[in-house]
């Protein structure tokens, strides 16, 4: 089982409302269950699989205002494992894997997510706009047309945004989470 716990660390004054609205919006992502709002700043949800967990984490990292915990278990509650993993620093993902010899799995996932978070953090508005279209299923030509820019300008935006690095990192983290989630249970 896989779950994600997020703690809002932004500067919004109406935190409870923002956290509630964020939980509602994030719950619409494919494979993400209903969020439990815990207190004023925390939300957590079970997810169907590694891809749903990664897409949820990427959305939270893109915002930059959430401390994130990823919990992976074969037995027991992934929600509580995710809660134990969450830290206090925004845009940082804590990972806890409840499996034998899972220390390196958790460390590898956290390290790869830190690299992905860095790529997302450095992205300009134009880069976020371009990559969102590709992530939404557009090809480069369609995305360029949607933005009203040339194919060459689209290519330059994607290169500056680190799109290839994001794609490679995304695949790496997906494989690591999948592997950790399929490990035998801890004894």
XYZ file of N, CA and C in Angstrom:
561
model
N 0.840 -1.182 0.000
C 0.000 0.000 0.000
C 0.886 1.246 0.000
N 0.362 2.290 -0.623
C 1.111 3.531 -0.746
C 0.203 4.681 -0.308
N 0.777 5.619 0.433
C 0.036 6.802 0.864
C 0.957 8.006 0.851
N 0.345 9.182 0.757
C 1.082 10.440 0.774
C 0.471 11.333 1.843
N 1.326 11.960 2.619
C 0.917 12.921 3.645
C 1.590 14.245 3.294
N 0.830 15.329 3.289
C 1.398 16.640 2.967
C 1.043 17.633 4.067
N 2.028 18.439 4.436
C 1.856 19.466 5.473
C 2.134 20.821 4.834
N 1.131 21.711 4.878
C 1.281 23.028 4.251
C 2.279 23.871 5.036
N 3.262 24.427 4.333
C 4.296 25.240 4.946
C 4.425 26.599 4.275
N 3.396 26.986 3.527
C 3.410 28.279 2.845
C 3.039 29.416 3.781
N 2.840 30.583 3.208
C 2.589 31.791 3.988
C 1.143 32.273 3.932
N 0.269 31.489 3.349
C -1.136 31.876 3.231
C -1.739 32.069 4.622
N -2.473 33.160 4.800
C -3.064 33.445 6.107
C -4.275 32.563 6.387
N -5.039 32.241 5.372
C -6.223 31.392 5.554
C -5.855 29.947 5.230
N -4.978 29.402 6.044
C -4.418 28.075 5.810
C -5.472 26.979 5.714
N -6.389 26.947 6.648
C -7.365 25.867 6.691
C -8.167 25.803 5.399
N -8.566 26.943 4.888
C -9.335 26.989 3.642
C -8.476 26.535 2.462
N -7.255 27.019 2.392
C -6.348 26.627 1.304
C -6.070 25.126 1.347
N -5.837 24.591 2.519
C -5.551 23.168 2.674
C -6.772 22.343 2.253
N -7.955 22.757 2.646
C -9.176 22.044 2.272
C -9.378 22.062 0.758
N -9.210 23.243 0.142
C -9.373 23.365 -1.316
C -8.313 22.547 -2.048
N -7.099 22.558 -1.535
C -6.018 21.773 -2.148
C -6.343 20.282 -2.094
N -6.853 19.824 -0.962
C -7.216 18.409 -0.819
C -8.290 18.028 -1.837
N -9.270 18.884 -2.022
C -10.329 18.612 -2.994
C -9.769 18.555 -4.411
N -8.888 19.484 -4.758
C -8.314 19.521 -6.104
C -7.401 18.319 -6.342
N -6.554 17.992 -5.381
C -5.622 16.886 -5.542
C -6.336 15.534 -5.615
N -7.482 15.422 -4.975
C -8.243 14.173 -4.997
C -8.791 13.858 -6.387
N -8.781 14.845 -7.292
C -9.260 14.599 -8.655
C -8.191 13.949 -9.536
N -6.947 13.873 -9.063
C -5.898 13.208 -9.833
C -6.215 11.716 -9.948
N -5.953 11.119 -11.101
C -6.239 9.684 -11.269
C -5.497 8.834 -10.241
N -6.230 7.904 -9.620
C -5.627 6.973 -8.681
C -5.429 7.495 -7.274
N -5.865 8.739 -7.020
C -5.717 9.332 -5.683
C -7.053 9.211 -4.957
N -7.006 8.683 -3.738
C -8.226 8.536 -2.954
C -8.647 9.849 -2.310
N -9.705 9.788 -1.566
C -10.199 10.949 -0.836
C -9.186 11.327 0.229
N -8.941 12.615 0.361
C -7.995 13.094 1.361
C -8.658 13.209 2.720
N -7.899 12.859 3.721
C -8.283 13.099 5.103
C -7.571 14.389 5.510
N -8.334 15.367 5.984
C -7.735 16.604 6.477
C -7.438 16.378 7.953
N -6.160 16.542 8.303
C -5.712 16.285 9.668
C -5.279 17.619 10.268
N -6.069 18.146 11.170
C -5.744 19.444 11.751
C -5.935 20.555 10.730
N -5.148 21.601 10.856
C -5.282 22.779 10.000
C -4.405 22.687 8.762
N -3.224 22.090 8.875
C -2.227 22.159 7.804
C -1.939 20.840 7.110
N -2.504 19.742 7.541
C -2.115 18.435 7.033
C -3.237 17.742 6.278
N -2.847 17.066 5.196
C -3.752 16.223 4.432
C -3.028 14.927 4.110
N -3.787 13.857 3.967
C -3.176 12.583 3.606
C -4.201 11.714 2.883
N -3.673 10.877 1.993
C -4.548 10.007 1.208
C -3.795 8.761 0.777
N -4.542 7.689 0.620
C -4.006 6.488 0.001
C -4.056 6.701 -1.510
N -3.140 6.047 -2.208
C -3.143 6.105 -3.665
C -3.158 4.680 -4.211
N -3.613 4.548 -5.449
C -3.771 3.214 -6.041
C -2.454 2.537 -6.375
N -1.478 3.336 -6.820
C -0.241 2.728 -7.293
C 0.899 3.749 -7.294
N 2.066 3.296 -7.733
C 3.264 4.146 -7.741
C 3.083 5.371 -8.628
N 2.442 5.199 -9.773
C 2.256 6.326 -10.693
C 1.366 7.402 -10.083
N 0.288 6.993 -9.424
C -0.596 7.963 -8.772
C 0.151 8.698 -7.659
N 0.960 7.970 -6.897
C 1.744 8.602 -5.828
C 2.709 9.622 -6.401
N 3.394 9.246 -7.478
C 4.375 10.141 -8.077
C 3.714 11.379 -8.667
N 2.590 11.222 -9.343
C 1.889 12.386 -9.899
C 1.417 13.326 -8.793
N 0.951 12.771 -7.695
C 0.525 13.586 -6.554
C 1.726 14.329 -5.958
N 2.820 13.632 -5.773
C 4.018 14.272 -5.214
C 4.535 15.362 -6.142
N 4.519 15.105 -7.448
C 4.972 16.121 -8.410
C 4.104 17.374 -8.320
N 2.794 17.209 -8.158
C 1.906 18.367 -8.025
C 2.243 19.155 -6.761
N 2.494 18.464 -5.666
C 2.844 19.122 -4.409
C 4.213 19.793 -4.492
N 5.182 19.132 -5.122
C 6.508 19.723 -5.284
C 6.452 20.965 -6.172
N 5.630 20.911 -7.216
C 5.505 22.059 -8.122
C 5.020 23.297 -7.395
N 4.155 23.105 -6.420
C 3.648 24.239 -5.636
C 4.748 24.825 -4.762
N 5.584 23.973 -4.192
C 6.711 24.425 -3.385
C 6.399 24.793 -1.953
N 5.153 24.637 -1.529
C 4.755 25.054 -0.181
C 4.401 23.887 0.740
N 4.682 22.679 0.317
C 4.277 21.512 1.091
C 5.472 20.677 1.502
N 5.493 20.257 2.761
C 6.406 19.213 3.222
C 5.666 17.913 2.958
N 6.348 16.918 2.413
C 5.664 15.733 1.901
C 6.255 14.474 2.513
N 5.377 13.536 2.852
C 5.788 12.228 3.328
C 5.206 11.157 2.431
N 6.039 10.209 2.026
C 5.599 9.074 1.218
C 5.759 7.828 2.062
N 4.679 7.091 2.240
C 4.711 5.855 3.007
C 4.405 4.666 2.121
N 5.250 3.640 2.191
C 5.064 2.434 1.393
C 5.110 1.252 2.349
N 4.035 0.469 2.367
C 3.977 -0.698 3.253
C 3.418 -1.900 2.500
N 3.782 -3.079 2.972
C 3.171 -4.312 2.463
C 2.099 -4.765 3.446
N 2.272 -4.422 4.705
C 1.301 -4.741 5.753
C 1.153 -3.504 6.618
N 0.030 -3.334 7.259
C -0.154 -2.177 8.125
C -0.671 -0.978 7.343
N -0.673 0.163 8.002
C -1.254 1.357 7.422
C -0.206 2.237 6.748
N -0.337 2.389 5.440
C 0.553 3.281 4.702
C 0.308 4.729 5.098
N -0.931 5.056 5.524
C -1.229 6.425 5.956
C -0.354 6.822 7.133
N -0.255 5.953 8.117
C 0.558 6.274 9.293
C 2.049 6.292 8.942
N 2.452 5.421 8.027
C 3.844 5.414 7.591
C 4.175 6.717 6.877
N 3.255 7.211 6.041
C 3.463 8.489 5.348
C 3.534 9.639 6.350
N 2.684 9.580 7.385
C 2.694 10.620 8.412
C 4.027 10.637 9.150
N 4.574 9.462 9.438
C 5.882 9.382 10.090
C 6.992 9.932 9.191
N 6.810 9.837 7.879
C 7.855 10.259 6.943
C 7.882 11.762 6.698
N 6.749 12.441 6.863
C 6.688 13.871 6.533
C 7.549 14.670 7.502
N 8.241 15.641 6.952
C 9.082 16.509 7.774
C 8.447 17.874 7.935
N 9.273 18.885 8.130
C 8.740 20.227 8.329
C 9.181 21.203 7.254
N 10.116 20.807 6.388
C 10.635 21.720 5.366
C 9.827 21.622 4.086
N 9.433 22.766 3.524
C 8.668 22.729 2.276
C 9.509 22.201 1.120
N 8.826 21.567 0.170
C 9.431 21.022 -1.046
C 10.462 19.940 -0.762
N 10.325 19.269 0.384
C 11.186 18.143 0.732
C 10.287 16.934 0.951
N 10.691 15.805 0.374
C 9.906 14.581 0.502
C 10.637 13.617 1.417
N 9.989 13.273 2.528
C 10.491 12.224 3.401
C 9.879 10.909 2.939
N 10.647 9.840 2.987
C 10.168 8.549 2.499
C 10.403 7.497 3.566
N 9.374 6.687 3.812
C 9.522 5.568 4.731
C 8.943 4.329 4.052
N 9.770 3.293 3.968
C 9.368 2.033 3.349
C 9.389 0.966 4.420
N 8.264 0.297 4.608
C 8.143 -0.757 5.610
C 8.380 -2.103 4.936
N 9.657 -2.420 4.723
C 10.045 -3.682 4.106
C 11.457 -4.015 4.571
N 11.861 -5.298 4.496
C 13.219 -5.656 4.907
C 14.256 -4.924 4.053
N 15.300 -4.472 4.677
C 16.387 -3.774 3.977
C 15.885 -2.600 3.136
N 14.867 -1.904 3.632
C 14.253 -0.819 2.867
C 14.976 0.508 3.040
N 15.977 0.565 3.899
C 16.674 1.824 4.134
C 17.198 2.449 2.863
N 17.855 1.657 2.033
C 18.394 2.228 0.800
C 17.286 2.571 -0.181
N 16.197 1.799 -0.215
C 15.068 2.135 -1.086
C 14.531 3.518 -0.733
N 14.274 3.735 0.536
C 13.732 5.020 0.979
C 14.711 6.150 0.666
N 15.992 5.928 0.916
C 16.998 6.957 0.643
C 17.096 7.259 -0.848
N 17.044 6.220 -1.689
C 17.135 6.416 -3.136
C 15.922 7.177 -3.672
N 14.744 6.830 -3.190
C 13.523 7.530 -3.622
C 13.595 8.989 -3.192
N 13.973 9.238 -1.953
C 14.057 10.619 -1.453
C 15.091 11.424 -2.244
N 16.221 10.809 -2.565
C 17.261 11.518 -3.319
C 16.795 11.858 -4.726
N 16.160 10.916 -5.393
C 15.663 11.174 -6.751
C 14.569 12.235 -6.738
N 13.716 12.217 -5.719
C 12.672 13.242 -5.613
C 13.268 14.614 -5.306
N 14.371 14.650 -4.569
C 15.047 15.932 -4.320
C 15.563 16.526 -5.623
N 16.112 15.689 -6.482
C 16.583 16.163 -7.784
C 15.418 16.660 -8.644
N 14.330 15.915 -8.663
C 13.146 16.350 -9.405
C 12.608 17.664 -8.852
N 12.569 17.774 -7.545
C 12.104 19.009 -6.911
C 12.957 20.199 -7.306
N 14.255 19.983 -7.423
C 15.163 21.060 -7.834
C 14.859 21.512 -9.261
N 14.631 20.567 -10.152
C 14.280 20.904 -11.534
C 12.980 21.716 -11.555
N 11.981 21.269 -10.809
C 10.690 21.968 -10.787
C 10.809 23.363 -10.188
N 11.624 23.497 -9.157
C 11.780 24.778 -8.466
C 12.432 25.828 -9.358
N 13.338 25.418 -10.214
C 14.082 26.343 -11.075
C 13.300 26.764 -12.320
N 12.144 26.171 -12.537
C 11.381 26.382 -13.750
C 10.683 27.743 -13.747
N 10.724 28.423 -14.893
C 10.025 29.701 -15.061
C 8.541 29.446 -15.320
N 7.766 30.519 -15.300
C 6.342 30.396 -15.626
C 6.159 29.797 -17.019
N 6.935 30.289 -17.987
C 6.839 29.787 -19.360
C 7.200 28.309 -19.434
N 8.195 27.905 -18.662
C 8.582 26.503 -18.621
C 7.503 25.630 -18.014
N 6.875 26.124 -16.959
C 5.775 25.379 -16.333
C 4.608 25.243 -17.303
N 4.342 26.312 -18.035
C 3.267 26.318 -19.014
C 3.523 25.270 -20.108
N 4.741 25.250 -20.634
C 5.105 24.326 -21.715
C 5.084 22.875 -21.244
N 5.676 22.611 -20.092
C 5.733 21.226 -19.609
C 4.356 20.713 -19.196
N 3.504 21.586 -18.698
C 2.145 21.170 -18.321
C 1.386 20.670 -19.546
N 1.566 21.326 -20.669
C 0.883 20.888 -21.886
C 1.380 19.515 -22.333
N 2.684 19.295 -22.291
C 3.209 17.994 -22.679
C 2.760 16.907 -21.700
N 2.765 17.230 -20.423
C 2.303 16.278 -19.416
C 0.822 15.974 -19.620
N 0.076 16.946 -20.173
C -1.355 16.771 -20.429
C -1.668 16.028 -21.716
N -0.634 15.579 -22.435
C -0.873 14.760 -23.606
C -0.635 15.431 -24.949
N -0.323 16.713 -24.937
C -0.016 17.391 -26.192
C 1.355 16.943 -26.689
N 1.548 16.941 -28.026
C 2.896 16.776 -28.528
C 3.510 18.173 -28.650
N 4.780 18.246 -29.001
C 5.462 19.544 -29.035
C 4.814 20.521 -30.012
N 4.424 20.037 -31.183
C 3.803 20.906 -32.182
C 2.453 21.443 -31.695
N 1.646 20.575 -31.097
C 0.339 20.998 -30.580
C 0.507 21.989 -29.429
N 1.480 21.741 -28.569
C 1.725 22.641 -27.440
C 2.177 24.011 -27.933
N 3.047 24.032 -28.943
C 3.506 25.304 -29.509
C 2.330 26.076 -30.083
N 1.461 25.387 -30.798
C 0.284 26.046 -31.375
C -0.641 26.577 -30.280
N -0.822 25.791 -29.226
C -1.696 26.222 -28.120
C -1.152 27.473 -27.431
N 0.172 27.586 -27.375
C 0.793 28.749 -26.737
C 1.008 29.905 -27.709
N 0.787 29.650 -28.982
C 0.986 30.690 -29.985
C 2.449 31.029 -30.215
N 3.308 30.009 -30.118
C 4.741 30.213 -30.325
C 5.232 29.251 -31.397
N 6.428 29.479 -31.894
C 6.997 28.604 -32.919
C 7.441 27.275 -32.295
N 7.629 26.289 -33.168
C 8.123 24.986 -32.703
C 9.511 25.132 -32.080
N 10.325 25.995 -32.673
C 11.672 26.228 -32.149
C 11.608 26.864 -30.758
N 10.714 27.833 -30.567
C 10.566 28.472 -29.252
C 10.081 27.460 -28.220
N 9.190 26.567 -28.641
C 8.697 25.527 -27.729
C 9.843 24.605 -27.318
N 10.648 24.216 -28.281
C 11.799 23.362 -27.995
C 12.756 24.040 -27.020
N 12.985 25.327 -27.204
C 13.872 26.078 -26.314
C 13.287 26.163 -24.906
N 11.976 26.385 -24.811
C 11.340 26.435 -23.484
C 11.486 25.109 -22.761
N 11.252 24.033 -23.485
C 11.345 22.712 -22.869
C 12.775 22.404 -22.428
N 13.730 22.788 -23.239
C 15.129 22.564 -22.874
C 15.489 23.373 -21.628
N 15.102 24.644 -21.603
C 15.394 25.499 -20.449
C 14.667 25.014 -19.196
N 13.502 24.397 -19.383
C 12.707 23.915 -18.250
C 13.211 22.580 -17.701
N 14.167 21.968 -18.388
C 14.674 20.684 -17.915
C 13.705 19.538 -18.152
N 12.952 19.604 -19.240
C 11.925 18.599 -19.526
C 12.520 17.192 -19.620
N 13.639 17.038 -20.305
C 14.250 15.702 -20.422
C 14.696 15.174 -19.055
N 15.261 16.047 -18.240
C 15.675 15.635 -16.897
C 14.460 15.235 -16.065
N 13.366 15.986 -16.206
C 12.139 15.629 -15.478
C 11.637 14.266 -15.918
N 11.613 14.026 -17.227
C 11.127 12.746 -17.742
C 11.979 11.584 -17.231
N 13.300 11.746 -17.260
C 14.196 10.692 -16.789
C 14.032 10.472 -15.283
N 13.957 11.561 -14.527
C 13.767 11.458 -13.082
C 12.441 10.834 -12.719
N 11.405 11.211 -13.454
C 10.065 10.674 -13.200
C 10.079 9.159 -13.374
N 10.686 8.680 -14.454
C 10.744 7.241 -14.716
C 11.559 6.524 -13.645
N 12.667 7.135 -13.222
C 13.493 6.546 -12.174
C 12.701 6.409 -10.872
N 12.029 7.479 -10.455
C 11.266 7.436 -9.201
C 10.119 6.443 -9.313
N 9.459 6.398 -10.453
C 8.374 5.434 -10.650
C 8.897 4.008 -10.456
N 10.031 3.703 -11.051
C 10.616 2.364 -10.896
C 10.996 2.075 -9.447
N 11.569 3.061 -8.754
C 11.981 2.864 -7.363
C 10.777 2.639 -6.441
N 9.721 3.424 -6.631
C 8.521 3.254 -5.805
C 7.874 1.907 -6.090
N 7.777 1.546 -7.360
C 7.195 0.258 -7.740
C 7.965 -0.889 -7.107
N 9.283 -0.809 -7.169
C 10.130 -1.860 -6.584
C 9.932 -1.921 -5.067
N 9.914 -0.775 -4.415
C 9.753 -0.755 -2.949
C 8.371 -1.277 -2.543
N 7.350 -0.949 -3.338
C 5.988 -1.383 -3.000
C 5.797 -2.882 -3.228
N 6.635 -3.491 -4.038
C 6.485 -4.917 -4.300
C 7.459 -5.779 -3.498
N 8.224 -5.152 -2.610
C 9.160 -5.889 -1.759
C 8.382 -6.732 -0.748
N 8.965 -7.824 -0.273
C 8.269 -8.631 0.732
C 8.090 -7.842 2.038
N 7.059 -8.168 2.815
C 6.812 -7.421 4.060
C 7.924 -7.590 5.073
N 8.056 -6.592 5.949
C 9.046 -6.649 7.030
C 8.680 -7.735 8.021
N 9.658 -8.352 8.584
C 9.416 -9.417 9.586
C 9.918 -8.975 10.925
